[in-house]
Amino acid sequence: MSTFTVGATLMHPEHRERSVVLDLLVDTGATYTLLPAEVIAELQLPILEERPAELASGERVVYGVGEARIRLGERERTTVFLAGPPRCHPLLGAVTLEEFGLAADPLHQRLFPVPALLV
């Protein structure tokens, strides 16, 4: 299976003039979007709480949780993010993908719309 990135604009949810453009690694195995500490500092995003997480290596960590505005293409949503360590690779997680109604196609390295499930 291949990995791919998508371009996104991250913004402070209340002060949208604070923004940064990033390439996010699409990671459907990650629950939440992960942002590096320097992006959080640049956008001055508040950390609302802490949450335990498990890395792909099996290591257990505790990361801060906050909210950011994200633009993918022409659409915007407010999403939950985890505050990662400095210089970590930013990830686009499953919660954010679901909020946008998108799924990943790693073969063609693209995101595509999917219908909401109400079962």
N, CA and C of each residue as an Amber inpcrd file, in Angstrom:
protein
   357
   0.8420000  -1.1720000   0.0000000   0.0000000   0.0000000   0.0000000
   0.8880000   1.2370000   0.0000000   0.5200000   2.2370000  -0.7660000
   1.3240000   3.4410000  -0.8540000   0.7860000   4.5130000   0.0800000
   1.6560000   5.4440000   0.4270000   1.2430000   6.6040000   1.2080000
   1.2660000   7.8150000   0.2940000   0.5090000   8.8370000   0.6770000
   0.4980000  10.0610000  -0.1160000   0.1260000  11.2300000   0.7700000
   0.4060000  12.4070000   0.2750000   0.0850000  13.6180000   1.0180000
  -0.9380000  14.4370000   0.2540000  -1.6320000  15.2920000   1.0010000
  -2.5540000  16.2600000   0.4040000  -2.2380000  17.6320000   0.9830000
  -2.3730000  18.6420000   0.1530000  -2.1770000  20.0020000   0.6120000
  -3.3950000  20.4780000   1.3850000  -3.1570000  21.2020000   2.4530000
  -4.2420000  21.7240000   3.2820000  -3.8170000  23.0610000   3.8630000
  -4.7990000  23.8790000   4.1620000  -4.5520000  25.1130000   4.8910000
  -5.1070000  24.9380000   6.2890000  -4.2750000  25.1620000   7.2990000
  -4.6830000  25.0980000   8.6900000  -4.8180000  26.5130000   9.2050000
  -5.8770000  26.7560000   9.9850000  -6.1460000  28.0920000  10.5110000
  -6.5600000  28.0130000  11.9680000  -6.3540000  29.1240000  12.6660000
  -6.9190000  29.2710000  14.0020000  -8.4310000  29.3690000  13.8040000
  -9.2470000  28.6450000  14.5880000 -10.6920000  28.6440000  14.3400000
 -11.3720000  30.0000000  14.5320000 -10.8200000  30.8610000  15.3590000
 -11.4290000  32.1710000  15.6020000 -10.6870000  33.3170000  14.9300000
  -9.4430000  33.1040000  14.5830000  -8.6060000  34.1380000  13.9500000
  -8.0380000  33.5570000  12.6560000  -8.8640000  33.5000000  11.6430000
  -8.4910000  32.7900000  10.4140000  -7.3730000  33.4510000   9.6280000
  -7.0120000  34.6770000  10.0120000  -5.8720000  35.3180000   9.3680000
  -4.5630000  34.6100000   9.7640000  -4.5950000  33.8600000  10.8650000
  -3.4620000  33.0250000  11.2690000  -3.6060000  31.7010000  10.5330000
  -2.7970000  31.5120000   9.5210000  -2.9260000  30.2870000   8.7180000
  -1.5640000  29.8150000   8.2350000  -1.5100000  28.5630000   7.8920000
  -0.3040000  27.9570000   7.3520000  -0.7290000  26.8750000   6.3600000
   0.0140000  26.7540000   5.2660000  -0.2360000  25.7120000   4.2700000
   0.7210000  24.5610000   4.5530000   0.1660000  23.3470000   4.6160000
   0.9500000  22.1460000   4.9230000   0.6150000  21.0210000   3.9630000
   1.5610000  20.1200000   3.8010000   1.2800000  18.8390000   3.1720000
   1.0670000  17.8430000   4.3080000  -0.1240000  17.2470000   4.3510000
  -0.4630000  16.2840000   5.3920000  -0.3880000  14.8710000   4.8290000
   0.2840000  13.9900000   5.5400000   0.3240000  12.5850000   5.1590000
  -1.0310000  11.9720000   5.4850000  -1.6960000  11.4050000   4.4940000
  -3.0010000  10.7690000   4.7060000  -2.7550000   9.4670000   5.4610000
  -3.3310000   9.3720000   6.6640000  -3.0940000   8.2220000   7.5300000
  -4.4240000   7.7420000   8.0970000  -5.0640000   6.8160000   7.3880000
  -6.3690000   6.3110000   7.8270000  -6.2520000   5.4620000   9.0900000
  -5.0350000   5.0770000   9.4600000  -4.8180000   4.3460000  10.7070000
  -4.7270000   5.2610000  11.9140000  -4.5820000   6.5610000  11.6810000
  -4.5240000   7.5380000  12.7620000  -5.9380000   8.0390000  13.0390000
  -6.3400000   8.0310000  14.2870000  -7.6750000   8.5100000  14.6220000
  -7.7990000  10.0010000  14.3400000  -6.8370000  10.7830000  14.8560000
  -6.9190000  12.2370000  14.7560000  -5.8270000  12.7970000  13.8570000
  -6.0480000  14.0000000  13.3830000  -5.0250000  14.7540000  12.6750000
  -3.9450000  15.1320000  13.6890000  -2.6920000  15.0280000  13.2800000
  -1.5520000  15.3200000  14.1420000  -0.8110000  16.5250000  13.5850000
  -0.5750000  17.5180000  14.4290000   0.1340000  18.7240000  14.0110000
   1.4200000  18.8790000  14.8060000   2.4960000  19.2930000  14.1420000
   3.7600000  19.5260000  14.8440000   3.6550000  20.7260000  15.7890000
   4.4420000  20.6960000  16.8460000   4.4210000  21.7440000  17.8650000
   4.6470000  23.1250000  17.2750000   5.5210000  23.2410000  16.2790000
   5.8160000  24.5670000  15.7180000   4.6210000  25.1520000  14.9540000
   3.7930000  24.3120000  14.3490000   2.5830000  24.7830000  13.6630000
   1.5700000  25.2770000  14.6990000   1.4370000  24.5310000  15.7820000
   0.5150000  24.9250000  16.8530000   0.9420000  26.2660000  17.4450000
   2.2440000  26.4380000  17.6430000   2.7550000  27.6980000  18.1840000
   2.5450000  28.8460000  17.2020000   2.8270000  28.6070000  15.9120000
   2.6690000  29.6580000  14.9010000   1.2170000  30.1340000  14.8140000
   0.2670000  29.2010000  14.8730000  -1.1470000  29.5500000  14.7800000
  -1.7390000  29.9610000  16.1300000  -0.9540000  29.7750000  17.1980000
  -1.4000000  30.0860000  18.5580000  -2.6840000  29.3320000  18.9080000
  -2.6780000  28.0330000  18.5920000  -3.8430000  27.1920000  18.8660000
  -3.8430000  26.7600000  20.3370000  -4.9500000  26.9460000  21.0330000
  -4.9990000  26.5200000  22.4320000  -5.1050000  25.0010000  22.5550000
  -4.4640000  24.4750000  23.5880000  -4.5920000  23.0590000  23.9270000
  -5.6860000  22.9680000  24.9880000  -6.7200000  22.1880000  24.7060000
  -7.9130000  22.1380000  25.5520000  -7.8580000  21.0540000  26.6140000
  -7.1470000  19.9730000  26.3210000  -7.0420000  18.8370000  27.2420000
  -5.9110000  17.9570000  26.7670000  -5.6580000  16.8840000  27.4820000
  -4.6690000  15.8980000  27.0630000  -5.3690000  14.5610000  26.8600000
  -4.7990000  13.7650000  25.9580000  -5.4120000  12.4750000  25.6410000
  -4.3020000  11.4430000  25.4160000  -4.4610000  10.2490000  25.9590000
  -3.4840000   9.1970000  25.6800000  -3.6140000   8.7240000  24.2270000
  -2.4920000   8.3280000  23.6650000  -2.4780000   7.8200000  22.2910000
  -1.4350000   6.7100000  22.1940000  -1.5920000   5.8880000  21.1760000
  -0.6130000   4.8280000  20.9300000  -0.0230000   5.0420000  19.5480000
   1.3030000   5.0980000  19.4760000   1.9910000   5.2850000  18.2040000
   2.0510000   3.9700000  17.4360000   2.3920000   4.0450000  16.1580000
   2.4960000   2.8410000  15.3200000   3.5190000   1.8610000  15.8950000
   4.5180000   2.3680000  16.6010000   5.5560000   1.5280000  17.2130000
   5.0460000   0.7760000  18.4460000   3.8440000   1.1370000  18.9240000
   3.3080000   0.5520000  20.1430000   3.5800000   1.4050000  21.3720000
   4.4200000   2.4270000  21.2360000   4.7160000   3.3200000  22.3620000
   3.4590000   4.1030000  22.7460000   3.2220000   4.2100000  24.0440000
   2.0850000   4.9820000  24.5470000   2.5760000   6.3680000  24.9460000
   1.8280000   7.3780000  24.5180000   2.1820000   8.7720000  24.7790000
   0.9240000   9.5180000  25.2300000   1.1160000  10.7180000  25.7220000
   0.0100000  11.6120000  26.0360000   0.2490000  12.8930000  25.2680000
  -0.7190000  13.2760000  24.4310000  -0.6050000  14.4730000  23.6130000
  -1.7360000  15.4410000  23.9650000  -1.4540000  16.7170000  23.7760000
  -2.4760000  17.7300000  23.9200000  -3.4890000  17.6220000  22.7940000
  -4.7100000  18.0870000  23.0650000  -5.7920000  18.0670000  22.0900000
  -6.3090000  19.4880000  21.9210000  -6.5800000  19.8660000  20.6840000
  -7.1540000  21.1720000  20.4070000  -8.0380000  21.1100000  19.1830000
  -8.4750000  22.2770000  18.7400000  -9.2960000  22.3740000  17.5380000
  -8.6560000  23.3650000  16.5760000  -8.7190000  23.0370000  15.3010000
  -8.1900000  23.9110000  14.2490000  -9.1730000  23.9130000  13.0930000
  -9.1450000  24.9530000  12.3350000  -9.9140000  25.0340000  11.0980000
  -9.0150000  24.4810000  10.0000000  -9.5700000  23.6490000   9.1240000
  -8.7860000  23.0670000   8.0410000  -9.5280000  23.2570000   6.7260000
  -8.7840000  23.6130000   5.6920000  -9.3480000  23.7260000   4.3460000
  -8.6950000  22.6680000   3.4680000  -9.5530000  21.8300000   2.8900000
  -9.1410000  20.8370000   1.8910000  -9.8670000  21.2060000   0.6090000
  -9.1400000  21.5900000  -0.4090000  -9.7810000  22.0500000  -1.6350000
 -10.5510000  23.3230000  -1.3590000 -11.8300000  23.3170000  -1.6840000
 -12.6740000  24.4920000  -1.4890000 -13.5190000  24.4210000  -0.2150000
 -13.3540000  23.3490000   0.5570000 -14.2010000  23.1490000   1.7320000
 -13.4230000  23.3380000   3.0220000 -14.1180000  23.8230000   4.0610000
 -13.5070000  24.0430000   5.3740000 -14.3340000  23.3870000   6.4610000
 -13.6480000  22.9220000   7.4840000 -14.2760000  22.3650000   8.6770000
 -13.3830000  22.6870000   9.8670000 -13.9960000  22.6650000  11.0560000
 -13.2190000  22.6940000  12.2860000 -13.0390000  21.2500000  12.7140000
 -11.8090000  20.8920000  13.0790000 -11.5190000  19.5070000  13.4240000
 -10.6690000  19.4380000  14.6830000 -10.6790000  18.2840000  15.3010000
  -9.8410000  18.0040000  16.4640000  -8.4530000  17.6090000  15.9620000
  -7.4250000  18.0720000  16.6890000  -6.0620000  17.6560000  16.3610000
  -5.3530000  17.2250000  17.6330000  -4.3330000  16.4130000  17.4570000
  -3.4120000  16.1000000  18.5360000  -2.1620000  16.9370000  18.3370000
  -1.6130000  17.4360000  19.4310000  -0.4140000  18.2650000  19.4030000
   0.8100000  17.3590000  19.4680000   1.4500000  17.1730000  18.3330000
   2.6140000  16.3050000  18.2590000   3.8860000  17.0000000  18.6970000
   4.9800000  16.2570000  18.7000000   6.2630000  16.8400000  19.0780000
   6.8120000  17.7450000  17.9640000   7.8300000  18.5300000  18.2770000
   8.4440000  19.3710000  17.2430000   8.9270000  18.5330000  16.0470000
   8.7360000  19.0800000  14.8790000   9.2160000  18.5210000  13.6030000
   8.6240000  17.1540000  13.2630000   7.5310000  16.7500000  13.9350000
   6.8820000  15.4980000  13.5410000   6.2000000  15.7180000  12.1890000
   5.9380000  14.6390000  11.4910000   5.2750000  14.7480000  10.1950000
   3.7740000  14.9530000  10.4390000   3.1840000  16.0090000   9.8800000
   1.7510000  16.2210000  10.0830000   0.9290000  15.1370000   9.3890000
  -0.0890000  14.6510000  10.0980000  -0.9410000  13.5680000   9.5890000
  -2.3730000  14.0480000   9.4420000  -3.0420000  13.5620000   8.4160000
  -4.4770000  13.7700000   8.2280000  -5.1640000  12.4810000   8.6760000
  -5.8630000  12.5380000   9.8200000  -6.4410000  11.3450000  10.4230000
  -7.8680000  11.0560000   9.9950000  -8.3690000   9.9250000  10.4770000
  -9.6760000   9.4110000  10.0800000 -10.8300000  10.3170000  10.4910000
 -10.7520000  10.9300000  11.6740000 -11.8480000  11.7970000  12.1170000
 -12.0230000  12.9510000  11.1410000 -10.9310000  13.5990000  10.7740000
 -11.0080000  14.7210000   9.8320000 -11.5260000  14.2570000   8.4720000
 -11.0540000  13.1210000   8.0060000 -11.5560000  12.5960000   6.7260000
 -13.0600000  12.3750000   6.7970000 -13.5410000  11.8080000   7.8800000
 -14.9860000  11.5690000   8.0190000 -15.7580000  12.8690000   8.1080000
 -15.2050000  13.8830000   8.7820000 -15.8870000  15.1740000   8.8670000
 -16.0790000  15.7980000   7.4890000 -15.1590000  15.5280000   6.5910000
 -15.2640000  16.0300000   5.2210000 -16.0170000  15.0600000   4.3060000
 -16.3720000  13.8710000   4.7970000 -17.0330000  12.8760000   3.9640000
 -16.1050000  12.3440000   2.8840000 -14.8410000  12.1110000   3.2580000
 -13.8320000  11.6600000   2.3050000 -13.2300000  10.3330000   2.7380000
 -12.7530000   9.5840000   1.7650000 -11.9940000   8.3600000   1.9970000
 -10.7240000   8.4340000   1.1620000  -9.7590000   7.6010000   1.5090000
  -8.4680000   7.5970000   0.8200000  -8.4210000   6.4960000  -0.2270000
  -7.8800000   6.8360000  -1.3760000  -7.5820000   5.8740000  -2.4430000
  -6.0670000   5.8810000  -2.6110000  -5.3560000   5.0090000  -1.8700000
  -3.8940000   5.0400000  -1.9220000  -3.3310000   4.6090000  -3.2750000
  -4.0500000   3.7760000  -4.0130000  -3.5740000   3.3350000  -5.3200000
  -3.4360000   4.5190000  -6.2750000  -4.4540000   5.3790000  -6.2870000
  -4.4380000   6.5460000  -7.1680000  -4.0000000   7.8220000  -6.4450000
  -3.6450000   7.6790000  -5.1700000  -3.1520000   8.7710000  -4.3290000
  -4.0780000   9.9870000  -4.3810000  -5.3280000   9.7320000  -3.9500000
  -6.3160000  10.8030000  -3.9530000  -7.3310000  10.5610000  -2.8530000
  -8.0510000  11.6100000  -2.5290000  -9.1990000  11.5130000  -1.6410000
 -10.4510000  11.5520000  -2.4890000 -11.4800000  10.8230000  -2.0900000
 -12.7220000  10.8300000  -2.8600000 -13.9120000  10.8780000  -1.9040000
 -15.0330000  11.4670000  -2.3490000 -16.2100000  11.5990000  -1.4910000
 -16.9000000  10.2490000  -1.2880000 -17.4360000  10.0920000  -0.0660000
 -18.2070000   8.8920000   0.2530000 -19.4810000   9.3350000   0.9610000
 -20.5700000   8.5880000   0.7960000 -21.8230000   8.9680000   1.4700000
 -21.7220000   8.7070000   2.9780000 -22.4810000   9.4740000   3.7160000
 -22.5700000   9.2540000   5.1710000 -23.3600000   7.9820000   5.4320000
 -22.9920000   7.2790000   6.4760000 -23.6990000   6.0630000   6.8840000
 -24.5750000   6.3730000   8.0800000 -25.8320000   6.0200000   7.9990000
 -26.7830000   6.2400000   9.0820000 -27.5010000   4.9310000   9.3660000
 -26.7490000   3.9450000   9.8220000 -27.3320000   2.6310000  10.0820000
 -27.3740000   2.3210000  11.5500000
